[in-house]
mmCIF file of C-alpha atoms in Angstrom:
data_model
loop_
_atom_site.group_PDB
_atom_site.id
_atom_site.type_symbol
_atom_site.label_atom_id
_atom_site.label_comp_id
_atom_site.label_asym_id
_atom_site.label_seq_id
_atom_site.Cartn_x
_atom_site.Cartn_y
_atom_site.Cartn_z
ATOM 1 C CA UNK A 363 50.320 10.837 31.670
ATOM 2 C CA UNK A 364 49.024 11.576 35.036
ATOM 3 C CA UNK A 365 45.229 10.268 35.766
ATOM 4 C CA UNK A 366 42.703 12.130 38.005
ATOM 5 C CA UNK A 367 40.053 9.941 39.364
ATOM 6 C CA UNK A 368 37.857 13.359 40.133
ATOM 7 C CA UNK A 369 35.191 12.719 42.545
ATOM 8 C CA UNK A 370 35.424 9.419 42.510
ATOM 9 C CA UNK A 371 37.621 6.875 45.446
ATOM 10 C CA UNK A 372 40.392 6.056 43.712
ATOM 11 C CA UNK A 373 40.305 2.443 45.420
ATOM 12 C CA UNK A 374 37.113 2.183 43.793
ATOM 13 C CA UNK A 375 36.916 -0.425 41.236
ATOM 14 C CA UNK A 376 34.527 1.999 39.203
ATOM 15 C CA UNK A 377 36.248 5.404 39.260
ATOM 16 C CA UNK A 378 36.857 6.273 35.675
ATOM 17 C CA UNK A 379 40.165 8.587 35.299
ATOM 18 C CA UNK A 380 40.505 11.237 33.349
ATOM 19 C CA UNK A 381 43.624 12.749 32.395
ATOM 20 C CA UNK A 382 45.223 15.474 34.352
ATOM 21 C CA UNK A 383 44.504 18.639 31.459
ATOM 22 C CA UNK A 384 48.311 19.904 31.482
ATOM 23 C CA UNK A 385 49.027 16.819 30.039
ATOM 24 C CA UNK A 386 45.862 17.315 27.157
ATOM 25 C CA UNK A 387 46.235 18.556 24.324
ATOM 26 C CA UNK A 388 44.281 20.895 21.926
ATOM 27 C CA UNK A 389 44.157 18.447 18.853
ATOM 28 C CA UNK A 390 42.919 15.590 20.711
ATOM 29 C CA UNK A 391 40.152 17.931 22.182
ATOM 30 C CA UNK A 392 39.511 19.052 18.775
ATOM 31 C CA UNK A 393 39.667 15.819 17.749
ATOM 32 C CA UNK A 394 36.983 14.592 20.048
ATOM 33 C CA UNK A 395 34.304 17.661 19.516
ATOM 34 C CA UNK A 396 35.137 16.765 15.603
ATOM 35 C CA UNK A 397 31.931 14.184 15.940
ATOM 36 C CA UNK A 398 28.672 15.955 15.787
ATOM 37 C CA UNK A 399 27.231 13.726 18.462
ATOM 38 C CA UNK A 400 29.882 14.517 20.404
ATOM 39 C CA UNK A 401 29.636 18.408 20.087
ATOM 40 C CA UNK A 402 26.263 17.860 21.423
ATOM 41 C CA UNK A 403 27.095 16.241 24.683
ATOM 42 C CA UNK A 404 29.013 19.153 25.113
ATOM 43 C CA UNK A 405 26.623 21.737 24.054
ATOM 44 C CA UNK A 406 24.112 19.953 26.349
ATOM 45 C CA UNK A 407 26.540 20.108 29.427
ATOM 46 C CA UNK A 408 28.040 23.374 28.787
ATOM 47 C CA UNK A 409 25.111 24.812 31.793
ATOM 48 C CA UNK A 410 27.691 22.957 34.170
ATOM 49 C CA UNK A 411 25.145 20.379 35.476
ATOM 50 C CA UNK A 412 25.945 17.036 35.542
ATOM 51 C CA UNK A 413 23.942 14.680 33.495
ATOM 52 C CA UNK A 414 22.867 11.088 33.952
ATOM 53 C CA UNK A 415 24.191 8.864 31.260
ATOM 54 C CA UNK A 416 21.288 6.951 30.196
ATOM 55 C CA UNK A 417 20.019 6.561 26.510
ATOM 56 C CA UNK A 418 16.026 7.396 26.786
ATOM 57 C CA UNK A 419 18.059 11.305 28.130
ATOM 58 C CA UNK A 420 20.241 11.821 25.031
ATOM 59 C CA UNK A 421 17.731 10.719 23.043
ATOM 60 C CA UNK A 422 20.505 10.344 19.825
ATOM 61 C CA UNK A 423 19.811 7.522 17.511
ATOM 62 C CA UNK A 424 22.181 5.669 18.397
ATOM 63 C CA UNK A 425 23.199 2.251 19.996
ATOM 64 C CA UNK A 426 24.040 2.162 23.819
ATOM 65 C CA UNK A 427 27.291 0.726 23.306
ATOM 66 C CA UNK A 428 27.440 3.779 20.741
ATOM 67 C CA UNK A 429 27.004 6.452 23.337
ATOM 68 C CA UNK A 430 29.132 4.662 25.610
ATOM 69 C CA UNK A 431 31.815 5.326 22.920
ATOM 70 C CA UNK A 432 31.194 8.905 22.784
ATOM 71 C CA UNK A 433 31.031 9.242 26.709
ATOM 72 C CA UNK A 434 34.746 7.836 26.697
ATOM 73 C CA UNK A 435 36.068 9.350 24.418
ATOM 74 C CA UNK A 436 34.840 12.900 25.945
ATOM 75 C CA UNK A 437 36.394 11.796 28.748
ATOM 76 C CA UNK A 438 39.818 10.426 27.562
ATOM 77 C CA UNK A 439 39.868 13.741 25.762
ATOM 78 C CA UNK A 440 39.996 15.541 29.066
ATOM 79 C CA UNK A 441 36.069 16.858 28.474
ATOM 80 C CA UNK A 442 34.240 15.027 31.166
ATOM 81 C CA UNK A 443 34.238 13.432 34.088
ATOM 82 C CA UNK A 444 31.967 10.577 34.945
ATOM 83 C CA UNK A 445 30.815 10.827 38.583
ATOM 84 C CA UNK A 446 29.544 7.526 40.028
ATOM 85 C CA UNK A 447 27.157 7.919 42.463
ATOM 86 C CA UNK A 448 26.116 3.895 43.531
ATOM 87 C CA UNK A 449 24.539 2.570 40.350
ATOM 88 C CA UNK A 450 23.838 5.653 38.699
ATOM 89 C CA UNK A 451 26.900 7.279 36.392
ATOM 90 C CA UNK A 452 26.529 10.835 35.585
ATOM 91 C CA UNK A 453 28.976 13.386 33.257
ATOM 92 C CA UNK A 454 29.926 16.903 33.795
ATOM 93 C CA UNK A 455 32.113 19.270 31.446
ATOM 94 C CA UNK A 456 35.081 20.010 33.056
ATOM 95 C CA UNK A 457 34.024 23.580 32.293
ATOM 96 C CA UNK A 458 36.217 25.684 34.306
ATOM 97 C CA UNK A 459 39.717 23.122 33.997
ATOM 98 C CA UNK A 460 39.366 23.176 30.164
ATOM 99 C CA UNK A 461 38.703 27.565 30.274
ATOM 100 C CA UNK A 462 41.712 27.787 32.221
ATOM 101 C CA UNK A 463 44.037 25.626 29.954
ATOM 102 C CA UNK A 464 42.340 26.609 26.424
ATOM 103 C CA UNK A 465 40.775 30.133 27.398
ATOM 104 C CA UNK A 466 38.133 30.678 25.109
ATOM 105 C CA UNK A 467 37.695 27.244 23.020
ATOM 106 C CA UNK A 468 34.800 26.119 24.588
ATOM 107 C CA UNK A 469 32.475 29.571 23.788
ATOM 108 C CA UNK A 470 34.065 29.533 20.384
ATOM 109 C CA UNK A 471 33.364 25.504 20.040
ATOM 110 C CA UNK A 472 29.643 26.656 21.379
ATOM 111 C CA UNK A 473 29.211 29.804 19.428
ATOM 112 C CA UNK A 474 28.391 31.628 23.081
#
């Protein structure tokens, strides 16, 4: 599988890679919006604006390490991408790639 670093320097020790979406498939997408907390990262980024990826701003009742776990697996999934920007780590839904490769999943997912 082919790894896309997005807007991140791919010499940078940070960058988190995403997979390259003709390589994704539908049931692991599926797969990751299964989770409810999940579905709501998504909902809330579906406006295309990147968000930071602090607790206090999900406000989910969850553990950090907890969110963490839904933040990567969005990503592995192909759903995200994490832009670092110094020490502060925002996601974005890959909106547009994932409309392109699975027209119409994300408004049906969303209920637009």
């Amino acid at each position: 599988m082919s790894e896309d670093v997005g807007a991140a320097d791919p010499s940078d020790p940070v960058a988190y890679p995403v997979p390259d979406l003709a390589d994704v498939e539908l049931v692991d997408v599926l797969r990751a919006l299964a989770d409810p907390i999940r579905l709501e990262v998504v909902r809330r980024l579906a406006d295309g604006e990147p968000r930071p990826k602090t607790v206090q701003l999900w406000d989910f009742d969850v553990q950090k390490s907890t969110l963490s776990h839904h933040f990567k697996t969005l990503r592995e999934a192909g759903l995200t991408r994490t832009i670092v920007n110094g020490r502060q780590h925002d996601i974005l839904l890959r909106r547009a790639e994932l409309d392109e490769r699975f027209p119409g999943l994300i408004e049906s997912v969303l209920g637009d």
